[in-house]
Backbone as ProteinMPNN parsed JSONL, in Angstrom:
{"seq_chain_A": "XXXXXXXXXXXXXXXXXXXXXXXXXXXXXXXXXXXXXXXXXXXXXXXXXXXXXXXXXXXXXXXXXXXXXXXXXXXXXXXXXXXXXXXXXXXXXXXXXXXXXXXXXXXXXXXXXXXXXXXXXXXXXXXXXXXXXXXXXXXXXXXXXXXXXXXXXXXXXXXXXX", "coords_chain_A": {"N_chain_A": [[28.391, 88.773, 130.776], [27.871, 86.405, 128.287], [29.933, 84.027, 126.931], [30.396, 81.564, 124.8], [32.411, 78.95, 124.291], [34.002, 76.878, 122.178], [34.299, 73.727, 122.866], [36.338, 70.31, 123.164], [34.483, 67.129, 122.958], [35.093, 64.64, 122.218], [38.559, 63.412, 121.59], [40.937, 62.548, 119.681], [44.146, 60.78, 118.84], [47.256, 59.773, 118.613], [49.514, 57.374, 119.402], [52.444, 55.704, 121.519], [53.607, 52.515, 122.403], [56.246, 52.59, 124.487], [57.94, 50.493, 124.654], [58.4, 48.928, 122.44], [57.3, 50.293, 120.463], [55.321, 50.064, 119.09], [52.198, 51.665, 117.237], [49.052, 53.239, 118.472], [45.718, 53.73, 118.533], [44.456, 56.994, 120.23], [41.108, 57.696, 121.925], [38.803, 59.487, 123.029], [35.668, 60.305, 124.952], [32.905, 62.459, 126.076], [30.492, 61.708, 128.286], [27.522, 61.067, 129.892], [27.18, 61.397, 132.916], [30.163, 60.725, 133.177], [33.453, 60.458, 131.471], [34.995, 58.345, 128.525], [37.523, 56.391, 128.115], [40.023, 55.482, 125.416], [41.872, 52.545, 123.669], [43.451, 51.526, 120.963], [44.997, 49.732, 118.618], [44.429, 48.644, 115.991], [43.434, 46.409, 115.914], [42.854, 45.166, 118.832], [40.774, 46.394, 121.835], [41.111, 48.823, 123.985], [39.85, 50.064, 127.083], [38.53, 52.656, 129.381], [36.165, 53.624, 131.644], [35.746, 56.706, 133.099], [34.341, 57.393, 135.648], [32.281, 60.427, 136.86], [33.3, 61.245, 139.952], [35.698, 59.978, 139.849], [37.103, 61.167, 137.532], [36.786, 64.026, 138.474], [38.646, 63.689, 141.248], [41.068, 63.068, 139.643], [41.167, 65.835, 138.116], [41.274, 67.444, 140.153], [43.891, 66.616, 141.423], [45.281, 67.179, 139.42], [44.981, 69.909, 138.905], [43.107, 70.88, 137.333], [39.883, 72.659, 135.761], [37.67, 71.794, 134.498], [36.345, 68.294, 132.891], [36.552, 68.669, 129.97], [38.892, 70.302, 130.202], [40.793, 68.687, 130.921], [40.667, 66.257, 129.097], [41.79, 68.05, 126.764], [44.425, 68.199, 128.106], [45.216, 66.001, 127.719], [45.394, 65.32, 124.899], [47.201, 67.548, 124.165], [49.439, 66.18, 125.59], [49.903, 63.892, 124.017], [50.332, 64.815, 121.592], [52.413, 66.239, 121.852], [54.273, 64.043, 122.843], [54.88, 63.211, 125.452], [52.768, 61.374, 126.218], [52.356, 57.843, 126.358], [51.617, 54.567, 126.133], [51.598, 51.219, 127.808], [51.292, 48.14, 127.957], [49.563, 45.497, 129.735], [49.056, 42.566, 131.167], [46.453, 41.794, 130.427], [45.531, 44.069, 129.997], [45.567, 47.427, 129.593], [47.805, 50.52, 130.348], [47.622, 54.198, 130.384], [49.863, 56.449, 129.871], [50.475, 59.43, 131.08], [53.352, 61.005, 130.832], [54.682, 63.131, 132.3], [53.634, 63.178, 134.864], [52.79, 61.848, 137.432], [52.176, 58.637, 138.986], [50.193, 57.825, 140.274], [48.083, 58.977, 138.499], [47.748, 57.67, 136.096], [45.942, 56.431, 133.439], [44.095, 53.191, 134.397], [43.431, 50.757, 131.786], [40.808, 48.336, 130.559], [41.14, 45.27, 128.743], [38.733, 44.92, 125.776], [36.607, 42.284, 125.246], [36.368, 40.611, 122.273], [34.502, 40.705, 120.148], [32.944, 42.837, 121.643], [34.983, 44.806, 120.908], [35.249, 45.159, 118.27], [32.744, 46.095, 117.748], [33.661, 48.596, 119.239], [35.493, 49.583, 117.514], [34.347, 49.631, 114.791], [32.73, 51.469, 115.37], [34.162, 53.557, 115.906], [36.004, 54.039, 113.532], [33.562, 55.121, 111.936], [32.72, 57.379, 113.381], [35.232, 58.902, 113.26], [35.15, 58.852, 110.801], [33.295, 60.757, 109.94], [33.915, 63.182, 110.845], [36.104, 63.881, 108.966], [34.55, 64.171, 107.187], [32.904, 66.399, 107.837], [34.673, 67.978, 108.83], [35.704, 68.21, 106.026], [33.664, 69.626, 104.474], [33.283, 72.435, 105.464], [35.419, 73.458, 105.25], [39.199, 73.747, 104.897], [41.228, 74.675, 107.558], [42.245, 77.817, 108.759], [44.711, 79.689, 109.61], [45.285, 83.432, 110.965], [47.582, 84.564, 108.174], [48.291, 82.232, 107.88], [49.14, 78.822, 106.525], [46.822, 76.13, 105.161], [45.217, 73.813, 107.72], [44.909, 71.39, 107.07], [45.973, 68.228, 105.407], [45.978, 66.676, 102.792], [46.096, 63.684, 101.704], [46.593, 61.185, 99.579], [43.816, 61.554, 98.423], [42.457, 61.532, 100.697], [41.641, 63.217, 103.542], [43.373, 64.798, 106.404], [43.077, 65.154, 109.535], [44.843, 66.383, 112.208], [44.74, 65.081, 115.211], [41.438, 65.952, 116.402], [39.085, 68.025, 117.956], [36.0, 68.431, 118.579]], "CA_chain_A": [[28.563, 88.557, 129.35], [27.598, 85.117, 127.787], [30.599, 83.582, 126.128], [30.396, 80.185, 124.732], [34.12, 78.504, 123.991], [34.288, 75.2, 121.601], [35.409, 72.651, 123.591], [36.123, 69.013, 122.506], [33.988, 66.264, 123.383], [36.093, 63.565, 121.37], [39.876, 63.768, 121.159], [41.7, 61.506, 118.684], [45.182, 60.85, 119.09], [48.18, 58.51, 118.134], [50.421, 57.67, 121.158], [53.286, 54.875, 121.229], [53.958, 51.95, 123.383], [57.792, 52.765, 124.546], [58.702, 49.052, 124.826], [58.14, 47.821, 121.358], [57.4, 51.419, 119.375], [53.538, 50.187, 118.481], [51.274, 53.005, 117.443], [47.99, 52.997, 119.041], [44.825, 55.728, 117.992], [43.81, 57.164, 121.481], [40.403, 58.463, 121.602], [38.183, 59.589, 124.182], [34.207, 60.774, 124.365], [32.182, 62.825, 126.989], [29.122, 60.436, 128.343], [26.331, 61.364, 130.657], [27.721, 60.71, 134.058], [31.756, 61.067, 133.126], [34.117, 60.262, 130.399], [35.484, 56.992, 127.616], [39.1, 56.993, 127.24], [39.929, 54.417, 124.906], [43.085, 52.439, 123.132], [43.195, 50.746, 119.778], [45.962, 49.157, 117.81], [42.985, 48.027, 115.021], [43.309, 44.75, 116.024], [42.213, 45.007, 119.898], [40.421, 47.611, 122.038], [41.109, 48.77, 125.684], [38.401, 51.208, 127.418], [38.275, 52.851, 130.659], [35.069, 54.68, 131.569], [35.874, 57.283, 134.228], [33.078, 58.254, 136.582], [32.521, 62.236, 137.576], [34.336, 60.719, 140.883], [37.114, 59.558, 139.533], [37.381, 62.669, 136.992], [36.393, 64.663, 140.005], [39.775, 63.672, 141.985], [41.858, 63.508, 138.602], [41.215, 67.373, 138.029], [41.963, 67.822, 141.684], [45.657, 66.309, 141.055], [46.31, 68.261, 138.292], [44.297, 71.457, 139.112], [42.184, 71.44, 136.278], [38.489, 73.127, 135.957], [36.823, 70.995, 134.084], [36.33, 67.61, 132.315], [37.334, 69.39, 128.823], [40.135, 70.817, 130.307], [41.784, 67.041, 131.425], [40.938, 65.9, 127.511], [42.999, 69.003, 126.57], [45.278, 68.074, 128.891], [45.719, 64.628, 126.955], [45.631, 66.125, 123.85], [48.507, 68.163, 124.788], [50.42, 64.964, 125.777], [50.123, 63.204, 122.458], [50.805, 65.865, 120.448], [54.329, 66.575, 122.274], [55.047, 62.668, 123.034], [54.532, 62.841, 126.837], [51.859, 60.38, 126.646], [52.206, 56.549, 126.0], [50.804, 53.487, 126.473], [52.324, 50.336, 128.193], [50.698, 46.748, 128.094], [49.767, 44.391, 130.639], [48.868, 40.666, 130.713], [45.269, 41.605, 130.139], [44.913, 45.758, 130.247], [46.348, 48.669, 129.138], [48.057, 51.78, 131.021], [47.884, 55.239, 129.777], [50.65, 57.421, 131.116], [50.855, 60.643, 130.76], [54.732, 60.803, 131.573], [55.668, 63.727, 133.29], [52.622, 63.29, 135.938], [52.347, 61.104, 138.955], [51.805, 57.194, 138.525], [48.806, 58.032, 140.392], [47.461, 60.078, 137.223], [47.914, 56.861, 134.713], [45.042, 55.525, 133.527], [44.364, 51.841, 133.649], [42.161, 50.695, 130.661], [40.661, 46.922, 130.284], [40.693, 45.373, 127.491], [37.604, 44.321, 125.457], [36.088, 41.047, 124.47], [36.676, 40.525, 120.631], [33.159, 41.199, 119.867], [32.833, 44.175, 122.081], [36.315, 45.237, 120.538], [35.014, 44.915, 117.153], [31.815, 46.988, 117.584], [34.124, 49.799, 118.827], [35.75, 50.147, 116.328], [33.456, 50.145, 113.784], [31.924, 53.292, 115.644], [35.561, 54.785, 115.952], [36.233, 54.331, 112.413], [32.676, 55.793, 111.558], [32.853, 58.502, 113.779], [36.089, 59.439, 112.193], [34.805, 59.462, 109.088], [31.864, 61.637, 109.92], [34.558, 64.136, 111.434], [36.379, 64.113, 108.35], [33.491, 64.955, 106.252], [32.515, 67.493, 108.607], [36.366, 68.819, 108.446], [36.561, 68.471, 104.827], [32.549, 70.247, 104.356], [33.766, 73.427, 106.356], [37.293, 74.033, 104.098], [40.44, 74.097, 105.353], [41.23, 75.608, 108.785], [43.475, 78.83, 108.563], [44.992, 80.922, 110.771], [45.825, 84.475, 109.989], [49.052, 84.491, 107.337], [49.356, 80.912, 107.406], [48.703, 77.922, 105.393], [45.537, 75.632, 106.049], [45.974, 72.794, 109.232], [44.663, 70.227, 107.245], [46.995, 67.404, 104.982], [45.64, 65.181, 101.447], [46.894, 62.206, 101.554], [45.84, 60.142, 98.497], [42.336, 61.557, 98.435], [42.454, 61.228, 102.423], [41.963, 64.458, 104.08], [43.523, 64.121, 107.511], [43.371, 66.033, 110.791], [45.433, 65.342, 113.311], [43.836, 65.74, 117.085], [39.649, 66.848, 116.449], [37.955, 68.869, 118.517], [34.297, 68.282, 118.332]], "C_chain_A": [[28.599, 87.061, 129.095], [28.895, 84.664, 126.533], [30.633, 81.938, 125.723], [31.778, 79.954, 123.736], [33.898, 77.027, 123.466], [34.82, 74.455, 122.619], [35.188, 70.854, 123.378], [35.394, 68.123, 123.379], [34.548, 64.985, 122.863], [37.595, 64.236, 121.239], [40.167, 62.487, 120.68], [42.884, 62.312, 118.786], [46.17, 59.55, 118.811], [49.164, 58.635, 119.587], [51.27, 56.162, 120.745], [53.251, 53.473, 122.622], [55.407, 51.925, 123.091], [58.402, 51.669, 124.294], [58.962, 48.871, 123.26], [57.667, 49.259, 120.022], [56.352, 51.038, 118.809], [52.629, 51.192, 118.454], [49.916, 52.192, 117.936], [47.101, 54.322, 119.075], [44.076, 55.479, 120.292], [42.012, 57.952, 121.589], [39.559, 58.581, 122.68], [36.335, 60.543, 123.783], [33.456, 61.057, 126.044], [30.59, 62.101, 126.718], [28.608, 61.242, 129.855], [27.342, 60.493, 132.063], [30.124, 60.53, 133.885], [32.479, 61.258, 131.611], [35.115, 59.168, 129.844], [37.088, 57.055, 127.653], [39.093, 55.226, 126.852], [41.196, 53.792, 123.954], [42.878, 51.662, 121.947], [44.277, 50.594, 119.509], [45.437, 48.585, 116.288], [43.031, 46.977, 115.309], [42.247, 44.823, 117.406], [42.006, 46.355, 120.56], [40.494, 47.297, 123.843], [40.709, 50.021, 125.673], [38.567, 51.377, 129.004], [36.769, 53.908, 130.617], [35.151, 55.06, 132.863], [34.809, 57.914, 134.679], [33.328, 59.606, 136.821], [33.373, 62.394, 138.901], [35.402, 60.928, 140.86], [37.988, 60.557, 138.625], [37.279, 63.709, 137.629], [37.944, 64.604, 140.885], [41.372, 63.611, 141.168], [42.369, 64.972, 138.543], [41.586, 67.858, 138.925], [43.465, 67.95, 141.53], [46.111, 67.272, 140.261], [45.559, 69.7, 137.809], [44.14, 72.376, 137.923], [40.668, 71.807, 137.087], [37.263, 72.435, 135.599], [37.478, 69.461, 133.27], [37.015, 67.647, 130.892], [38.381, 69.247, 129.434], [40.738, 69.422, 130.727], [41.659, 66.491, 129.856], [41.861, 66.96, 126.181], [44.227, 68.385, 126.735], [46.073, 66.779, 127.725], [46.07, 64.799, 125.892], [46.992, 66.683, 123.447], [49.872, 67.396, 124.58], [50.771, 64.072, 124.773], [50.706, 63.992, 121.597], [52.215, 65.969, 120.858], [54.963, 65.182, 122.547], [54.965, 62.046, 124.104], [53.556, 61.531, 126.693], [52.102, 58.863, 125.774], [51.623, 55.291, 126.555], [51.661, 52.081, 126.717], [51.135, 49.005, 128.647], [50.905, 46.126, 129.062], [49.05, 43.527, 130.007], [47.406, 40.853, 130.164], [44.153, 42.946, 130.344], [46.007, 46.189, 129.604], [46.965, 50.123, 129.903], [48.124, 53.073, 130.296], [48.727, 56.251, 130.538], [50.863, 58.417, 130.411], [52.186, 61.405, 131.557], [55.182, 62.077, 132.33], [54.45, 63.951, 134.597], [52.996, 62.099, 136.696], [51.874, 59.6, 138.226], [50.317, 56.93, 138.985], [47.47, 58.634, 139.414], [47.338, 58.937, 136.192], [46.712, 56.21, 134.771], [44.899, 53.904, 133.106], [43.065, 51.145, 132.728], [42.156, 49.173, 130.811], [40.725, 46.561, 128.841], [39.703, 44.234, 126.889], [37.41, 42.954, 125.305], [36.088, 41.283, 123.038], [35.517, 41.3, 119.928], [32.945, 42.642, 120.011], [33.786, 45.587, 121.366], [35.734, 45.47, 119.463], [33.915, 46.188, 116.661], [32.32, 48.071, 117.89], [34.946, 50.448, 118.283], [35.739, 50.366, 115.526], [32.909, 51.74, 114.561], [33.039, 54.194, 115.536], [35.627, 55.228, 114.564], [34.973, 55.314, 111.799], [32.604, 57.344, 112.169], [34.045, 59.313, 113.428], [35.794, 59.906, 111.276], [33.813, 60.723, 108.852], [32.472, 63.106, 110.249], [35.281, 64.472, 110.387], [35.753, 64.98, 107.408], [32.991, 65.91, 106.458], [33.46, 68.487, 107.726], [36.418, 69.794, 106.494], [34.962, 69.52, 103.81], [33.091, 71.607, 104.739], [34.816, 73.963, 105.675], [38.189, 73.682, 104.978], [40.745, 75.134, 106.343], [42.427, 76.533, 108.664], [43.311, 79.382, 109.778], [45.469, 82.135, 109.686], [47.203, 84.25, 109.376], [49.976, 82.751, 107.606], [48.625, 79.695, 106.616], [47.43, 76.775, 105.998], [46.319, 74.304, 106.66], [45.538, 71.445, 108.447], [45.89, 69.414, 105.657], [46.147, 66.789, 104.102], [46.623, 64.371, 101.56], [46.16, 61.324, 100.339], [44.465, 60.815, 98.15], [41.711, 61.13, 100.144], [42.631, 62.466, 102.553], [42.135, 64.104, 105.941], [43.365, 65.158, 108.562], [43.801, 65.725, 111.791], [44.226, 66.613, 115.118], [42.865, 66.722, 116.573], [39.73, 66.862, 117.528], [36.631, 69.192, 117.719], [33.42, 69.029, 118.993]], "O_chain_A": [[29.431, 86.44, 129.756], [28.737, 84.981, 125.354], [30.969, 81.161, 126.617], [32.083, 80.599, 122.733], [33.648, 76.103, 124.24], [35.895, 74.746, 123.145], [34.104, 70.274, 123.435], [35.6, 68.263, 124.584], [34.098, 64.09, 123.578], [37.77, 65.391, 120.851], [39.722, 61.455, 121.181], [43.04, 63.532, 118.826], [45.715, 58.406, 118.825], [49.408, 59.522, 120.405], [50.852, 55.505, 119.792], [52.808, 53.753, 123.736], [55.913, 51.509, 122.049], [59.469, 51.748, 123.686], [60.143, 48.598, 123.045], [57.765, 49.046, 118.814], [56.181, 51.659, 117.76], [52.213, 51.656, 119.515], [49.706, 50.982, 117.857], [47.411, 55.462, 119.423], [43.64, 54.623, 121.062], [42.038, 59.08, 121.097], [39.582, 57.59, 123.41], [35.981, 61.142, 122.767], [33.426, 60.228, 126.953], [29.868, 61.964, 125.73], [29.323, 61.847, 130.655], [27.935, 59.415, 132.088], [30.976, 60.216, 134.716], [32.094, 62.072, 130.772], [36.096, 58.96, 130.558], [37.685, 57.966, 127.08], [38.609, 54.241, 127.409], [41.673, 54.725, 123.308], [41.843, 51.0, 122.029], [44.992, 51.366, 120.147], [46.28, 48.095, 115.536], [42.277, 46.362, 114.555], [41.045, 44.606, 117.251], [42.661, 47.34, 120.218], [40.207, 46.363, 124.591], [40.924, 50.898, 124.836], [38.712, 50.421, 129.766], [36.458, 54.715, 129.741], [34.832, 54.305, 133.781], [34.363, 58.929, 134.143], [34.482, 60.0, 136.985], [34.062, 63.4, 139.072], [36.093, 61.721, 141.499], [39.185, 60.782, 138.801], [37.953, 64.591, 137.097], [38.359, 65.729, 141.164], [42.456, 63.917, 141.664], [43.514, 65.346, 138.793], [42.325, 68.831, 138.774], [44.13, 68.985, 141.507], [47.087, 68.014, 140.38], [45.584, 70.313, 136.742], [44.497, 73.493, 137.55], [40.292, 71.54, 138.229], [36.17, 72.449, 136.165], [38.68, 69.335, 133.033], [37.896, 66.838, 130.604], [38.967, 68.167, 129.361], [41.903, 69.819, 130.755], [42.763, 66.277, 129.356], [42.354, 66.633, 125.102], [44.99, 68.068, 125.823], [47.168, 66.791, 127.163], [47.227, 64.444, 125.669], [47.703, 66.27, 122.531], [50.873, 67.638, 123.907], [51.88, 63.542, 124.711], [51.649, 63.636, 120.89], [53.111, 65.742, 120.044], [56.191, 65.129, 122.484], [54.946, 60.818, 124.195], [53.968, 60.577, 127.354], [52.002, 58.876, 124.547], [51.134, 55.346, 127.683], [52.439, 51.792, 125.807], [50.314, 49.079, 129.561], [52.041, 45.976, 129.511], [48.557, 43.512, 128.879], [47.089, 39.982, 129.354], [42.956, 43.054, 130.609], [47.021, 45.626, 129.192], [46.047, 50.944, 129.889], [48.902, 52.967, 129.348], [48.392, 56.786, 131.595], [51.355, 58.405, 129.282], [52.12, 62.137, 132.545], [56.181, 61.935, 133.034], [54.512, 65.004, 135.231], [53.765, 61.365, 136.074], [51.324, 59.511, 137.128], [49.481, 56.201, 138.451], [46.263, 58.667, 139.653], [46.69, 59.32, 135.218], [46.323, 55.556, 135.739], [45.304, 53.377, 132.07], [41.896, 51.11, 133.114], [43.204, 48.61, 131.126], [40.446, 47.32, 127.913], [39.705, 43.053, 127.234], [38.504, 42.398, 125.219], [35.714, 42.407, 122.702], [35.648, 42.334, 119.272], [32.804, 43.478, 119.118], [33.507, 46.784, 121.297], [35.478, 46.662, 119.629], [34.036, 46.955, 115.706], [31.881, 48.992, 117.2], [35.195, 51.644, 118.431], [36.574, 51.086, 114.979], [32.828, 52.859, 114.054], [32.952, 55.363, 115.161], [35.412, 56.395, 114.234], [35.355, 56.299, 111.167], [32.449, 58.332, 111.451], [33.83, 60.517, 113.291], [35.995, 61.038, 110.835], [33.654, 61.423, 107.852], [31.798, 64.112, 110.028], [35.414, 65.693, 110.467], [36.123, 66.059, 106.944], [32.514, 66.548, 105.52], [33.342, 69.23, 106.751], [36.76, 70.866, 105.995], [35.166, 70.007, 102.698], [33.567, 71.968, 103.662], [34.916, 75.19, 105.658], [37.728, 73.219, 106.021], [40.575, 76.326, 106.089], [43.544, 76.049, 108.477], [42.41, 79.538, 110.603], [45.804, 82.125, 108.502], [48.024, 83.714, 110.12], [51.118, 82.292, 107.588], [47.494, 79.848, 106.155], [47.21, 76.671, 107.204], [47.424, 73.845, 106.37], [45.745, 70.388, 109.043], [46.531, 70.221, 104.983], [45.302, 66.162, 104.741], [47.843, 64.52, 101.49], [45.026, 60.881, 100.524], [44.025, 60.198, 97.18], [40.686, 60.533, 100.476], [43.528, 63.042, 101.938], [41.359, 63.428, 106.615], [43.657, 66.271, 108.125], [43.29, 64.809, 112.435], [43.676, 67.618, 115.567], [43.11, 67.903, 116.326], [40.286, 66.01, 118.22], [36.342, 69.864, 116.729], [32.214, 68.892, 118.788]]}, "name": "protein", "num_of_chains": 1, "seq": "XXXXXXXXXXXXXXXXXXXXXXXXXXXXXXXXXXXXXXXXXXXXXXXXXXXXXXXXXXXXXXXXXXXXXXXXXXXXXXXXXXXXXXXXXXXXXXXXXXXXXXXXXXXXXXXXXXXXXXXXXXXXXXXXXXXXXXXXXXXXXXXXXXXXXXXXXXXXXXXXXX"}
């Protein structure tokens, strides 16, 4: 039997640095050969791009099946708090706190420029997810109220799946 199951290729996410209580949008994107994970504050941008390798011995650790299933996984971690983000002199760590220090990812962070261009695509690709979101209606479940939030004339969704 042929079942095909949504599964995200982008996760957006807000996550904290513990030290100092700075939000930061987390977002990540399946690429030919692995997967983006990526940190923003809007000002500056830190990027890791994990090889099939390195996502390959990830999923091992934490005896996942797939690529999806580890952006789940993250997903997961934002949404409940587990996951934050801690600054170094010239990178970024992503920890997903109740895992292994071996499990944290360490992100670089961009050149201004480079920084700049991705987050014009973040913000655009946002927006394009919104419009999607807000094209489609309002997501219900049975007997309950729809998942998505107006804000001003802002329709918001927290954590897409694409």
């Amino acid at each position: 039997m042929d079942q095909t199951v949504s599964q995200p290729k982008t996760v957006f996410c807000t996550l904290i640095d513990k030290n100092d209580r700075s939000k930061y949008v987390c977002f990540t994107q399946k690429r030919a050969g692995g997967l983006s994970i990526g940190l923003s504050n809007g000002e500056d941008v830190w990027k890791a791009d994990l090889s099939e390798e390195s996502l390959s011995q990830l999923k091992k650790r934490l005896l996942l099946k797939s690529t999806e299933d580890y952006a789940l996984k993250l997903k997961g971690a934002c949404r409940s708090g587990r996951a934050f983000v801690s600054l170094q002199e010239d990178g970024a760590v992503l920890h997903l706190d109740s895992e292994p220090a071996d499990l944290n990812v360490s992100l670089s962070k961009l050149a201004a420029l480079e920084g700049r261009t991705e987050l014009k695509e973040l913000l655009f690709k946002m927006a394009d997810i919104l419009t999607q979101l807000d094209a489609a209606g309002p997501v219900q479940s049975p007997g309950k109220s729809p998942q998505k939030k107006s804000m001003g004339g802002i329709t918001a969704a927290f954590c897409c799946r694409i």
